[in-house]
Amino acid sequence: MTTSLTPKRSTLLISAAVLIAIGGGAWSLFHRADAVAASKEQAQQAPSISVTTVQVQERDIPLYLSGVGTVTANASVVVKVRIDGQLDKVGFTEGQDVKAGQLLAQIDPRALQAQLAQVQAQQARDQAQLTNAKIDLQRYTTLRQQDAATQQQLDTQKALVAQLEAAVKTDEAQISYAKVQLGYTTINAPISGRVGARLVDPGNIVHASDANGLVIINQIDPITVQFTLPEEAVPAINRAQLSSHKPLKVTAYARTSNEPLATGTLILLNNQIDTTSGTVQLKARFTNQQHTLWPGQYVNVNLQMDDHAPALTLPAAAIQRNQQGTYVYIVKADETVAIQPVKVTRIQDAIAVLSQGLEVNQRVVLDGQYKLKPGSHVIENKAAANGAGASAASAASAAPANAPANAPAAKGSAK
């Protein structure tokens, strides 16, 4: 009897254990679902974070190389005297714009005028003697034909004529030299430009060996800017010059405000790289009618390497960095944010040029990222958004001012 009941009891025990396990699992599952729902409800009840967002835009962005340059005069001349003498007068005002050939200074010419008169008188004397000698030569020639004069007399007269002819030529050379020396007493501007401070006052004795000269003339319209770029940029510049049908465009900007000062063209890529600094020297020429550029001024320089190319852009402030690289916070349709890795080609004028990671018109957090984490619910700060949009528009319309750039912009794609 006992033996027959044992299997039934065992079966009942096993069934009860299975039912208990199923019930426990069901309770655990329902409890977890309730916890998840409660968590979502709590997240939905969390306050939204105020942020400023912008949209990814596609613009035509030129490729620039940036450097720092020094404004130099297109031509600079130290005006010096060629002879010694007393400075009689100065024909310019300090800071005046002068034209080539304009009178700058006058040295006392009286001594050189006397020397010129002396050599002119000597020439007149020698010319008179030559004329008389030629007449005598004609007489000796006739007398020789009549055997009234010896051959020696005729030859002597011919030699005298040749000697006097040489003396007249010497006098002509001395006259030319005296006129040149006298011309040095009048000092004219060799180039057009602006004169600087007067270095010698009238009444002083000046010498050709004086080191400082009378004044310095700088040609400031047109004007040039010398700047340097890393040696790695040389092949790209050469390619750009070969592919372009006109000189490369160069823009100069103020160092402090990045205000565009002038636009010119590249005229020199130096034929040698400086081995001590690893840079190459370049020079650009600018028209400077308004005198916005001045010799000795430091400026930022952008060398445009190619024509505009379409590229995805964002304000640079939206770009964040971590150990994996650059990323942004994108705003999804449910107003929550997510991290999106992006590839930045370059940053110029506070505009980031993107080649990968985003699409046109995609919303990106511009300000307030430090409060965010993936899944955070955000709300638009409309006042800040309007200001950010205006700033981004003005930055996009301005020429880039700080562009390192080693690669052209490329259209990005979201992944």
mmCIF file of C-alpha atoms in Angstrom:
data_model
loop_
_atom_site.group_PDB
_atom_site.id
_atom_site.type_symbol
_atom_site.label_atom_id
_atom_site.label_comp_id
_atom_site.label_asym_id
_atom_site.label_seq_id
_atom_site.Cartn_x
_atom_site.Cartn_y
_atom_site.Cartn_z
ATOM 1 C CA MET A 1 0.000 0.000 0.000
ATOM 2 C CA THR A 2 2.736 2.398 0.945
ATOM 3 C CA THR A 3 4.703 1.488 -2.115
ATOM 4 C CA SER A 4 1.783 2.272 -4.407
ATOM 5 C CA LEU A 5 1.267 5.793 -2.934
ATOM 6 C CA THR A 6 4.880 6.919 -3.186
ATOM 7 C CA PRO A 7 4.944 7.646 -6.941
ATOM 8 C CA LYS A 8 1.753 9.721 -6.708
ATOM 9 C CA ARG A 9 3.191 11.776 -3.860
ATOM 10 C CA SER A 10 6.380 12.412 -5.822
ATOM 11 C CA THR A 11 4.399 13.566 -8.821
ATOM 12 C CA LEU A 12 2.427 15.998 -6.722
ATOM 13 C CA LEU A 13 5.584 17.437 -5.188
ATOM 14 C CA ILE A 14 7.195 17.999 -8.592
ATOM 15 C CA SER A 15 4.081 19.663 -9.954
ATOM 16 C CA ALA A 16 3.912 21.946 -6.976
ATOM 17 C CA ALA A 17 7.554 22.952 -7.424
ATOM 18 C CA VAL A 18 6.990 23.735 -11.101
ATOM 19 C CA LEU A 19 3.966 25.870 -10.313
ATOM 20 C CA ILE A 20 5.918 27.773 -7.675
ATOM 21 C CA ALA A 21 8.776 28.441 -10.126
ATOM 22 C CA ILE A 22 6.390 29.650 -12.824
ATOM 23 C CA GLY A 23 4.647 31.915 -10.416
ATOM 24 C CA GLY A 24 7.904 33.387 -9.169
ATOM 25 C CA GLY A 25 9.092 34.064 -12.718
ATOM 26 C CA ALA A 26 5.838 35.725 -13.617
ATOM 27 C CA TRP A 27 5.992 37.901 -10.532
ATOM 28 C CA SER A 28 9.584 38.889 -11.317
ATOM 29 C CA LEU A 29 8.705 39.730 -14.924
ATOM 30 C CA PHE A 30 5.750 41.861 -13.975
ATOM 31 C CA HIS A 31 7.775 43.581 -11.280
ATOM 32 C CA ARG A 32 10.573 44.420 -13.768
ATOM 33 C CA ALA A 33 8.092 45.775 -16.302
ATOM 34 C CA ASP A 34 6.607 47.957 -13.632
ATOM 35 C CA ALA A 35 10.105 49.201 -12.738
ATOM 36 C CA VAL A 36 10.900 50.042 -16.382
ATOM 37 C CA ALA A 37 7.597 51.811 -16.787
ATOM 38 C CA ALA A 38 8.210 53.723 -13.599
ATOM 39 C CA SER A 39 11.690 54.680 -14.843
ATOM 40 C CA LYS A 40 10.290 55.932 -18.145
ATOM 41 C CA GLU A 41 7.603 57.821 -16.364
ATOM 42 C CA GLN A 42 10.206 59.366 -14.081
ATOM 43 C CA ALA A 43 12.335 60.306 -17.101
ATOM 44 C CA GLN A 44 9.369 61.888 -18.798
ATOM 45 C CA GLN A 45 8.621 63.806 -15.643
ATOM 46 C CA ALA A 46 12.277 65.093 -15.452
ATOM 47 C CA PRO A 47 12.560 68.797 -16.448
ATOM 48 C CA SER A 48 13.661 69.505 -20.035
ATOM 49 C CA ILE A 49 17.079 71.058 -20.496
ATOM 50 C CA SER A 50 17.191 74.450 -22.225
ATOM 51 C CA VAL A 51 19.606 74.408 -25.152
ATOM 52 C CA THR A 52 20.310 76.347 -28.337
ATOM 53 C CA THR A 53 20.216 74.407 -31.579
ATOM 54 C CA VAL A 54 21.210 75.096 -35.164
ATOM 55 C CA GLN A 55 20.657 73.276 -38.416
ATOM 56 C CA VAL A 56 23.365 71.784 -40.564
ATOM 57 C CA GLN A 57 23.703 73.912 -43.702
ATOM 58 C CA GLU A 58 25.307 73.334 -47.060
ATOM 59 C CA ARG A 59 27.350 76.282 -48.305
ATOM 60 C CA ASP A 60 30.029 77.064 -50.851
ATOM 61 C CA ILE A 61 33.212 77.213 -48.806
ATOM 62 C CA PRO A 62 36.564 78.065 -50.419
ATOM 63 C CA LEU A 63 39.727 76.345 -49.267
ATOM 64 C CA TYR A 64 42.216 78.653 -47.577
ATOM 65 C CA LEU A 65 45.701 78.443 -46.198
ATOM 66 C CA SER A 66 46.300 80.829 -43.322
ATOM 67 C CA GLY A 67 49.420 82.562 -42.114
ATOM 68 C CA VAL A 68 50.661 85.664 -40.356
ATOM 69 C CA GLY A 69 52.339 88.312 -42.455
ATOM 70 C CA THR A 70 54.067 91.664 -42.338
ATOM 71 C CA VAL A 71 53.115 94.565 -44.568
ATOM 72 C CA THR A 72 56.057 95.867 -46.580
ATOM 73 C CA ALA A 73 56.393 98.729 -49.027
ATOM 74 C CA ASN A 74 56.183 97.699 -52.660
ATOM 75 C CA ALA A 75 59.408 99.661 -53.125
ATOM 76 C CA SER A 76 61.567 101.508 -50.617
ATOM 77 C CA VAL A 77 64.342 103.972 -51.429
ATOM 78 C CA VAL A 78 66.780 105.713 -49.103
ATOM 79 C CA VAL A 79 67.426 109.018 -50.871
ATOM 80 C CA LYS A 80 71.124 109.895 -50.585
ATOM 81 C CA VAL A 81 73.313 112.598 -52.047
ATOM 82 C CA ARG A 82 75.841 111.718 -54.751
ATOM 83 C CA ILE A 83 78.234 114.599 -54.050
ATOM 84 C CA ASP A 84 79.456 116.557 -51.057
ATOM 85 C CA GLY A 85 78.114 120.041 -50.433
ATOM 86 C CA GLN A 86 75.835 122.260 -48.438
ATOM 87 C CA LEU A 87 72.123 121.423 -48.445
ATOM 88 C CA ASP A 88 70.450 124.591 -49.714
ATOM 89 C CA LYS A 89 66.777 123.636 -49.510
ATOM 90 C CA VAL A 90 64.323 120.760 -49.110
ATOM 91 C CA GLY A 91 61.424 120.496 -51.525
ATOM 92 C CA PHE A 92 59.074 118.204 -49.605
ATOM 93 C CA THR A 93 57.020 118.100 -46.443
ATOM 94 C CA GLU A 94 57.361 115.196 -44.055
ATOM 95 C CA GLY A 95 54.679 112.603 -44.718
ATOM 96 C CA GLN A 96 53.916 114.001 -48.158
ATOM 97 C CA ASP A 97 53.019 111.862 -51.172
ATOM 98 C CA VAL A 98 55.487 112.599 -53.963
ATOM 99 C CA LYS A 99 55.657 111.686 -57.621
ATOM 100 C CA ALA A 100 58.632 110.246 -59.438
ATOM 101 C CA GLY A 101 60.841 113.114 -60.666
ATOM 102 C CA GLN A 102 59.573 115.620 -58.106
ATOM 103 C CA LEU A 103 62.205 117.893 -56.530
ATOM 104 C CA LEU A 104 63.234 116.717 -53.071
ATOM 105 C CA ALA A 105 66.388 118.706 -52.255
ATOM 106 C CA GLN A 106 68.924 121.131 -53.687
ATOM 107 C CA ILE A 107 72.652 121.223 -52.923
ATOM 108 C CA ASP A 108 74.695 124.416 -53.423
ATOM 109 C CA PRO A 109 75.684 124.164 -57.130
ATOM 110 C CA ARG A 110 78.057 127.151 -57.466
ATOM 111 C CA ALA A 111 81.336 125.265 -57.257
ATOM 112 C CA LEU A 112 80.251 122.731 -59.857
ATOM 113 C CA GLN A 113 78.858 125.459 -62.100
ATOM 114 C CA ALA A 114 82.311 127.099 -62.041
ATOM 115 C CA GLN A 115 83.980 123.783 -62.925
ATOM 116 C CA LEU A 116 81.620 123.345 -65.853
ATOM 117 C CA ALA A 117 82.369 126.837 -67.122
ATOM 118 C CA GLN A 118 86.085 126.116 -66.834
ATOM 119 C CA VAL A 119 86.004 122.953 -68.934
ATOM 120 C CA GLN A 120 83.731 124.641 -71.471
ATOM 121 C CA ALA A 121 86.268 127.439 -71.836
ATOM 122 C CA GLN A 122 89.068 124.911 -72.222
ATOM 123 C CA GLN A 123 87.098 123.194 -74.951
ATOM 124 C CA ALA A 124 86.628 126.497 -76.781
ATOM 125 C CA ARG A 125 90.383 127.139 -76.643
ATOM 126 C CA ASP A 126 91.253 123.668 -77.914
ATOM 127 C CA GLN A 127 88.639 123.930 -80.629
ATOM 128 C CA ALA A 128 90.144 127.201 -81.846
ATOM 129 C CA GLN A 129 93.628 125.691 -81.915
ATOM 130 C CA LEU A 130 92.289 122.696 -83.826
ATOM 131 C CA THR A 131 90.671 124.948 -86.423
ATOM 132 C CA ASN A 132 93.955 126.828 -86.941
ATOM 133 C CA ALA A 133 95.923 123.590 -87.149
ATOM 134 C CA LYS A 134 93.603 122.237 -89.845
ATOM 135 C CA ILE A 135 94.093 125.413 -91.906
ATOM 136 C CA ASP A 136 97.879 125.083 -91.559
ATOM 137 C CA LEU A 137 97.628 121.449 -92.612
ATOM 138 C CA GLN A 138 95.913 122.483 -95.817
ATOM 139 C CA ARG A 139 98.714 124.981 -96.496
ATOM 140 C CA TYR A 140 101.448 122.422 -95.857
ATOM 141 C CA THR A 141 99.704 119.973 -98.122
ATOM 142 C CA THR A 142 99.662 122.522 -100.972
ATOM 143 C CA LEU A 143 103.285 123.525 -100.354
ATOM 144 C CA ARG A 144 104.349 119.922 -100.323
ATOM 145 C CA GLN A 145 102.741 119.390 -103.700
ATOM 146 C CA GLN A 146 104.802 122.387 -104.949
ATOM 147 C CA ASP A 147 107.965 121.072 -103.241
ATOM 148 C CA ALA A 148 107.924 124.204 -101.096
ATOM 149 C CA ALA A 149 107.719 122.254 -97.805
ATOM 150 C CA THR A 150 109.335 119.087 -96.574
ATOM 151 C CA GLN A 151 107.497 115.835 -95.846
ATOM 152 C CA GLN A 152 108.522 116.124 -92.207
ATOM 153 C CA GLN A 153 106.720 119.454 -91.843
ATOM 154 C CA LEU A 154 103.586 117.954 -93.350
ATOM 155 C CA ASP A 155 103.680 114.940 -91.046
ATOM 156 C CA THR A 156 104.251 117.112 -88.012
ATOM 157 C CA GLN A 157 101.229 119.226 -88.866
ATOM 158 C CA LYS A 158 99.054 116.120 -89.303
ATOM 159 C CA ALA A 159 100.119 114.904 -85.873
ATOM 160 C CA LEU A 160 99.296 118.291 -84.342
ATOM 161 C CA VAL A 161 95.785 118.193 -85.845
ATOM 162 C CA ALA A 162 95.202 114.689 -84.453
ATOM 163 C CA GLN A 163 96.493 115.801 -81.040
ATOM 164 C CA LEU A 164 94.144 118.761 -80.920
ATOM 165 C CA GLU A 165 91.196 116.610 -82.041
ATOM 166 C CA ALA A 166 91.872 114.282 -79.103
ATOM 167 C CA ALA A 167 92.085 117.294 -76.779
ATOM 168 C CA VAL A 168 88.664 118.492 -77.964
ATOM 169 C CA LYS A 169 87.169 115.039 -77.305
ATOM 170 C CA THR A 170 88.690 115.070 -73.838
ATOM 171 C CA ASP A 171 87.123 118.447 -73.236
ATOM 172 C CA GLU A 172 83.741 117.095 -74.354
ATOM 173 C CA ALA A 173 84.047 114.214 -71.877
ATOM 174 C CA GLN A 174 84.995 116.596 -69.075
ATOM 175 C CA ILE A 175 82.009 118.780 -69.908
ATOM 176 C CA SER A 176 79.694 115.758 -69.771
ATOM 177 C CA TYR A 177 81.188 114.724 -66.433
ATOM 178 C CA ALA A 178 80.818 118.252 -65.038
ATOM 179 C CA LYS A 179 77.184 118.379 -66.163
ATOM 180 C CA VAL A 180 76.496 115.052 -64.461
ATOM 181 C CA GLN A 181 78.120 116.272 -61.255
ATOM 182 C CA LEU A 182 76.132 119.486 -61.470
ATOM 183 C CA GLY A 183 72.964 117.445 -61.994
ATOM 184 C CA TYR A 184 73.631 115.671 -58.692
ATOM 185 C CA THR A 185 73.025 118.968 -56.908
ATOM 186 C CA THR A 186 69.336 118.606 -57.780
ATOM 187 C CA ILE A 187 67.836 115.564 -56.054
ATOM 188 C CA ASN A 188 64.550 114.285 -57.480
ATOM 189 C CA ALA A 189 62.270 111.500 -56.247
ATOM 190 C CA PRO A 190 63.295 108.219 -57.906
ATOM 191 C CA ILE A 191 59.860 106.628 -57.292
ATOM 192 C CA SER A 192 56.356 107.700 -56.408
ATOM 193 C CA GLY A 193 55.442 107.146 -52.794
ATOM 194 C CA ARG A 194 55.227 108.685 -49.361
ATOM 195 C CA VAL A 195 58.230 110.367 -47.763
ATOM 196 C CA GLY A 196 59.048 109.812 -44.130
ATOM 197 C CA ALA A 197 60.771 111.981 -41.586
ATOM 198 C CA ARG A 198 63.392 114.449 -42.858
ATOM 199 C CA LEU A 199 66.783 113.190 -41.749
ATOM 200 C CA VAL A 200 68.855 116.289 -42.610
ATOM 201 C CA ASP A 201 67.884 119.930 -42.319
ATOM 202 C CA PRO A 202 68.840 122.657 -44.806
ATOM 203 C CA GLY A 203 72.163 124.333 -44.063
ATOM 204 C CA ASN A 204 73.977 121.132 -43.130
ATOM 205 C CA ILE A 205 76.966 119.829 -45.064
ATOM 206 C CA VAL A 206 76.039 116.482 -46.611
ATOM 207 C CA HIS A 207 78.397 113.820 -47.926
ATOM 208 C CA ALA A 208 78.007 110.996 -50.383
ATOM 209 C CA SER A 209 79.313 108.658 -47.686
ATOM 210 C CA ASP A 210 76.535 109.539 -45.204
ATOM 211 C CA ALA A 211 74.769 106.347 -44.095
ATOM 212 C CA ASN A 212 71.313 107.693 -43.291
ATOM 213 C CA GLY A 213 70.580 109.754 -46.365
ATOM 214 C CA LEU A 214 68.110 112.625 -46.616
ATOM 215 C CA VAL A 215 64.757 110.821 -46.454
ATOM 216 C CA ILE A 216 63.147 107.429 -47.092
ATOM 217 C CA ILE A 217 60.426 107.011 -49.711
ATOM 218 C CA ASN A 218 58.059 104.044 -49.367
ATOM 219 C CA GLN A 219 55.720 103.089 -52.165
ATOM 220 C CA ILE A 220 52.504 102.141 -50.373
ATOM 221 C CA ASP A 221 50.079 101.974 -53.304
ATOM 222 C CA PRO A 222 50.382 99.258 -54.401
ATOM 223 C CA ILE A 223 51.736 97.590 -51.279
ATOM 224 C CA THR A 224 52.918 94.079 -50.481
ATOM 225 C CA VAL A 225 52.557 91.585 -47.635
ATOM 226 C CA GLN A 226 55.186 88.982 -46.873
ATOM 227 C CA PHE A 227 54.007 85.877 -45.027
ATOM 228 C CA THR A 228 55.080 82.304 -44.403
ATOM 229 C CA LEU A 229 53.383 78.924 -44.623
ATOM 230 C CA PRO A 230 54.546 75.437 -43.600
ATOM 231 C CA GLU A 231 56.688 73.638 -46.124
ATOM 232 C CA GLU A 232 53.980 70.963 -46.470
ATOM 233 C CA ALA A 233 51.834 73.560 -48.259
ATOM 234 C CA VAL A 234 54.277 74.047 -51.145
ATOM 235 C CA PRO A 235 53.051 71.135 -53.350
ATOM 236 C CA ALA A 236 49.422 72.196 -52.912
ATOM 237 C CA ILE A 237 50.256 75.810 -53.783
ATOM 238 C CA ASN A 238 52.148 74.737 -56.887
ATOM 239 C CA ARG A 239 49.218 72.579 -57.987
ATOM 240 C CA ALA A 240 46.810 75.440 -57.411
ATOM 241 C CA GLN A 241 48.975 77.823 -59.443
ATOM 242 C CA LEU A 242 49.271 75.369 -62.318
ATOM 243 C CA SER A 243 45.543 74.657 -62.409
ATOM 244 C CA SER A 244 44.481 78.293 -62.074
ATOM 245 C CA HIS A 245 44.337 80.610 -65.065
ATOM 246 C CA LYS A 246 44.917 83.669 -62.902
ATOM 247 C CA PRO A 247 47.008 84.527 -59.815
ATOM 248 C CA LEU A 248 45.829 83.065 -56.528
ATOM 249 C CA LYS A 249 43.683 85.364 -54.422
ATOM 250 C CA VAL A 250 45.044 86.609 -51.082
ATOM 251 C CA THR A 251 43.068 88.419 -48.374
ATOM 252 C CA ALA A 252 44.606 90.383 -45.503
ATOM 253 C CA TYR A 253 42.803 90.703 -42.160
ATOM 254 C CA ALA A 254 43.361 92.814 -39.056
ATOM 255 C CA ARG A 255 45.094 90.863 -36.295
ATOM 256 C CA THR A 256 42.708 91.893 -33.516
ATOM 257 C CA SER A 257 39.289 92.064 -35.161
ATOM 258 C CA ASN A 258 39.769 89.823 -38.226
ATOM 259 C CA GLU A 259 38.296 92.655 -40.289
ATOM 260 C CA PRO A 260 39.076 92.271 -44.008
ATOM 261 C CA LEU A 261 41.546 94.991 -44.953
ATOM 262 C CA ALA A 262 42.394 94.314 -48.591
ATOM 263 C CA THR A 263 42.287 91.687 -51.318
ATOM 264 C CA GLY A 264 45.198 91.100 -53.651
ATOM 265 C CA THR A 265 47.061 88.440 -55.592
ATOM 266 C CA LEU A 266 49.994 86.163 -54.897
ATOM 267 C CA ILE A 267 53.133 87.327 -56.721
ATOM 268 C CA LEU A 268 55.836 85.178 -55.126
ATOM 269 C CA LEU A 269 56.307 81.648 -53.868
ATOM 270 C CA ASN A 270 59.936 81.690 -52.825
ATOM 271 C CA ASN A 271 62.234 79.268 -54.618
ATOM 272 C CA GLN A 272 63.672 77.893 -51.384
ATOM 273 C CA ILE A 273 62.340 76.573 -48.078
ATOM 274 C CA ASP A 274 63.851 77.948 -44.895
ATOM 275 C CA THR A 275 65.478 74.884 -43.330
ATOM 276 C CA THR A 276 65.708 76.492 -39.889
ATOM 277 C CA SER A 277 61.956 77.088 -39.557
ATOM 278 C CA GLY A 278 60.517 74.640 -42.067
ATOM 279 C CA THR A 279 58.517 77.378 -43.750
ATOM 280 C CA VAL A 280 58.380 78.966 -47.181
ATOM 281 C CA GLN A 281 58.098 82.689 -47.809
ATOM 282 C CA LEU A 282 55.330 84.126 -49.964
ATOM 283 C CA LYS A 283 54.489 87.643 -51.092
ATOM 284 C CA ALA A 284 51.205 89.187 -52.190
ATOM 285 C CA ARG A 285 50.501 92.571 -53.762
ATOM 286 C CA PHE A 286 47.481 94.723 -52.856
ATOM 287 C CA THR A 287 46.000 97.957 -54.130
ATOM 288 C CA ASN A 288 46.020 100.365 -51.206
ATOM 289 C CA GLN A 289 44.245 103.549 -52.219
ATOM 290 C CA GLN A 290 42.595 103.913 -48.799
ATOM 291 C CA HIS A 291 45.870 103.129 -46.999
ATOM 292 C CA THR A 292 44.294 100.366 -44.913
ATOM 293 C CA LEU A 293 47.652 98.584 -45.009
ATOM 294 C CA TRP A 294 50.798 100.227 -43.681
ATOM 295 C CA PRO A 295 54.445 99.144 -43.797
ATOM 296 C CA GLY A 296 55.420 97.218 -40.671
ATOM 297 C CA GLN A 297 51.842 96.249 -39.839
ATOM 298 C CA TYR A 298 51.139 92.648 -38.781
ATOM 299 C CA VAL A 299 48.141 91.021 -40.477
ATOM 300 C CA ASN A 300 46.460 87.653 -40.820
ATOM 301 C CA VAL A 301 46.628 86.334 -44.355
ATOM 302 C CA ASN A 302 44.392 83.861 -46.186
ATOM 303 C CA LEU A 303 45.591 82.320 -49.437
ATOM 304 C CA GLN A 304 42.644 80.968 -51.429
ATOM 305 C CA MET A 305 43.642 77.654 -52.959
ATOM 306 C CA ASP A 306 40.581 76.814 -55.043
ATOM 307 C CA ASP A 307 37.130 77.943 -56.053
ATOM 308 C CA HIS A 308 34.145 77.505 -53.787
ATOM 309 C CA ALA A 309 32.971 73.927 -53.244
ATOM 310 C CA PRO A 310 29.711 72.790 -51.552
ATOM 311 C CA ALA A 311 30.233 71.554 -48.006
ATOM 312 C CA LEU A 312 28.248 70.821 -44.868
ATOM 313 C CA THR A 313 28.863 73.426 -42.202
ATOM 314 C CA LEU A 314 28.144 74.071 -38.543
ATOM 315 C CA PRO A 315 29.218 76.753 -36.091
ATOM 316 C CA ALA A 316 32.451 75.514 -34.564
ATOM 317 C CA ALA A 317 30.985 75.872 -31.056
ATOM 318 C CA ALA A 318 28.755 72.858 -31.732
ATOM 319 C CA ILE A 319 31.746 70.533 -32.123
ATOM 320 C CA GLN A 320 32.668 68.539 -29.019
ATOM 321 C CA ARG A 321 35.681 66.306 -28.449
ATOM 322 C CA ASN A 322 36.366 63.155 -26.487
ATOM 323 C CA GLN A 323 38.882 60.324 -26.598
ATOM 324 C CA GLN A 324 37.204 58.829 -29.654
ATOM 325 C CA GLY A 325 37.351 62.076 -31.627
ATOM 326 C CA THR A 326 34.864 64.816 -32.520
ATOM 327 C CA TYR A 327 31.109 64.566 -32.050
ATOM 328 C CA VAL A 328 27.930 66.613 -31.732
ATOM 329 C CA TYR A 329 24.634 66.252 -29.915
ATOM 330 C CA ILE A 330 21.846 65.769 -32.435
ATOM 331 C CA VAL A 331 18.212 66.439 -31.551
ATOM 332 C CA LYS A 332 15.829 63.645 -32.524
ATOM 333 C CA ALA A 333 12.174 63.923 -33.407
ATOM 334 C CA ASP A 334 11.077 63.274 -29.799
ATOM 335 C CA GLU A 335 13.207 66.200 -28.594
ATOM 336 C CA THR A 336 15.791 63.938 -26.982
ATOM 337 C CA VAL A 337 19.479 64.097 -27.799
ATOM 338 C CA ALA A 338 21.997 61.530 -28.952
ATOM 339 C CA ILE A 339 25.742 61.590 -29.566
ATOM 340 C CA GLN A 340 26.698 61.606 -33.246
ATOM 341 C CA PRO A 341 30.384 61.235 -34.243
ATOM 342 C CA VAL A 342 31.424 63.635 -37.014
ATOM 343 C CA LYS A 343 34.520 64.208 -39.107
ATOM 344 C CA VAL A 344 35.711 67.826 -39.272
ATOM 345 C CA THR A 345 37.687 68.728 -42.362
ATOM 346 C CA ARG A 346 38.712 72.165 -41.134
ATOM 347 C CA ILE A 347 37.536 75.142 -39.114
ATOM 348 C CA GLN A 348 37.657 78.620 -40.595
ATOM 349 C CA ASP A 349 36.111 81.804 -39.292
ATOM 350 C CA ALA A 350 34.380 79.864 -36.477
ATOM 351 C CA ILE A 351 32.668 77.636 -39.065
ATOM 352 C CA ALA A 352 33.345 73.891 -38.999
ATOM 353 C CA VAL A 353 33.412 72.166 -42.382
ATOM 354 C CA LEU A 354 32.182 68.571 -42.099
ATOM 355 C CA SER A 355 32.847 65.638 -44.373
ATOM 356 C CA GLN A 356 31.016 62.885 -42.531
ATOM 357 C CA GLY A 357 28.386 62.211 -39.886
ATOM 358 C CA LEU A 358 25.500 64.617 -40.546
ATOM 359 C CA GLU A 359 22.912 65.564 -43.129
ATOM 360 C CA VAL A 360 21.548 68.891 -44.336
ATOM 361 C CA ASN A 361 18.977 70.529 -42.005
ATOM 362 C CA GLN A 362 19.725 68.127 -39.171
ATOM 363 C CA ARG A 363 19.341 69.821 -35.772
ATOM 364 C CA VAL A 364 22.449 70.017 -33.614
ATOM 365 C CA VAL A 365 22.941 71.447 -30.130
ATOM 366 C CA LEU A 366 25.011 74.610 -30.271
ATOM 367 C CA ASP A 367 24.964 75.718 -26.637
ATOM 368 C CA GLY A 368 24.243 73.903 -23.384
ATOM 369 C CA GLN A 369 26.046 70.634 -24.165
ATOM 370 C CA TYR A 370 27.649 70.426 -20.729
ATOM 371 C CA LYS A 371 24.232 69.650 -19.199
ATOM 372 C CA LEU A 372 23.419 66.854 -21.614
ATOM 373 C CA LYS A 373 23.755 63.107 -21.746
ATOM 374 C CA PRO A 374 22.316 60.687 -24.277
ATOM 375 C CA GLY A 375 18.531 60.528 -23.945
ATOM 376 C CA SER A 376 18.157 63.910 -22.250
ATOM 377 C CA HIS A 377 14.990 65.771 -23.151
ATOM 378 C CA VAL A 378 15.673 69.301 -24.406
ATOM 379 C CA ILE A 379 13.732 72.447 -25.065
ATOM 380 C CA GLU A 380 14.779 75.239 -27.422
ATOM 381 C CA ASN A 381 16.023 78.484 -25.910
ATOM 382 C CA LYS A 382 14.382 80.691 -28.521
ATOM 383 C CA ALA A 383 16.042 83.970 -27.545
ATOM 384 C CA ALA A 384 19.512 82.430 -27.678
ATOM 385 C CA ALA A 385 18.618 80.539 -30.857
ATOM 386 C CA ASN A 386 17.746 83.780 -32.674
ATOM 387 C CA GLY A 387 21.071 85.335 -31.656
ATOM 388 C CA ALA A 388 23.005 82.222 -32.630
ATOM 389 C CA GLY A 389 21.295 82.099 -36.009
ATOM 390 C CA ALA A 390 22.196 85.720 -36.731
ATOM 391 C CA SER A 391 25.804 85.131 -35.682
ATOM 392 C CA ALA A 392 26.088 82.036 -37.839
ATOM 393 C CA ALA A 393 24.654 83.891 -40.834
ATOM 394 C CA SER A 394 27.078 86.776 -40.437
ATOM 395 C CA ALA A 395 30.002 84.385 -40.024
ATOM 396 C CA ALA A 396 28.995 82.523 -43.141
ATOM 397 C CA SER A 397 28.751 85.695 -45.198
ATOM 398 C CA ALA A 398 32.154 86.953 -44.046
ATOM 399 C CA ALA A 399 35.358 85.724 -45.614
ATOM 400 C CA PRO A 400 37.132 83.066 -43.553
ATOM 401 C CA ALA A 401 39.815 84.435 -41.289
ATOM 402 C CA ASN A 402 41.459 81.433 -39.710
ATOM 403 C CA ALA A 403 41.736 78.465 -41.988
ATOM 404 C CA PRO A 404 44.521 75.948 -41.588
ATOM 405 C CA ALA A 405 43.462 73.619 -44.166
ATOM 406 C CA ASN A 406 45.003 70.708 -45.666
ATOM 407 C CA ALA A 407 42.051 69.270 -47.539
ATOM 408 C CA PRO A 408 39.095 70.675 -49.476
ATOM 409 C CA ALA A 409 35.643 70.503 -48.055
ATOM 410 C CA ALA A 410 33.580 67.427 -48.919
ATOM 411 C CA LYS A 411 29.898 66.765 -48.628
ATOM 412 C CA GLY A 412 29.119 64.765 -45.493
ATOM 413 C CA SER A 413 26.746 61.850 -45.008
ATOM 414 C CA ALA A 414 25.071 60.599 -41.887
ATOM 415 C CA LYS A 415 25.693 57.097 -40.751
#
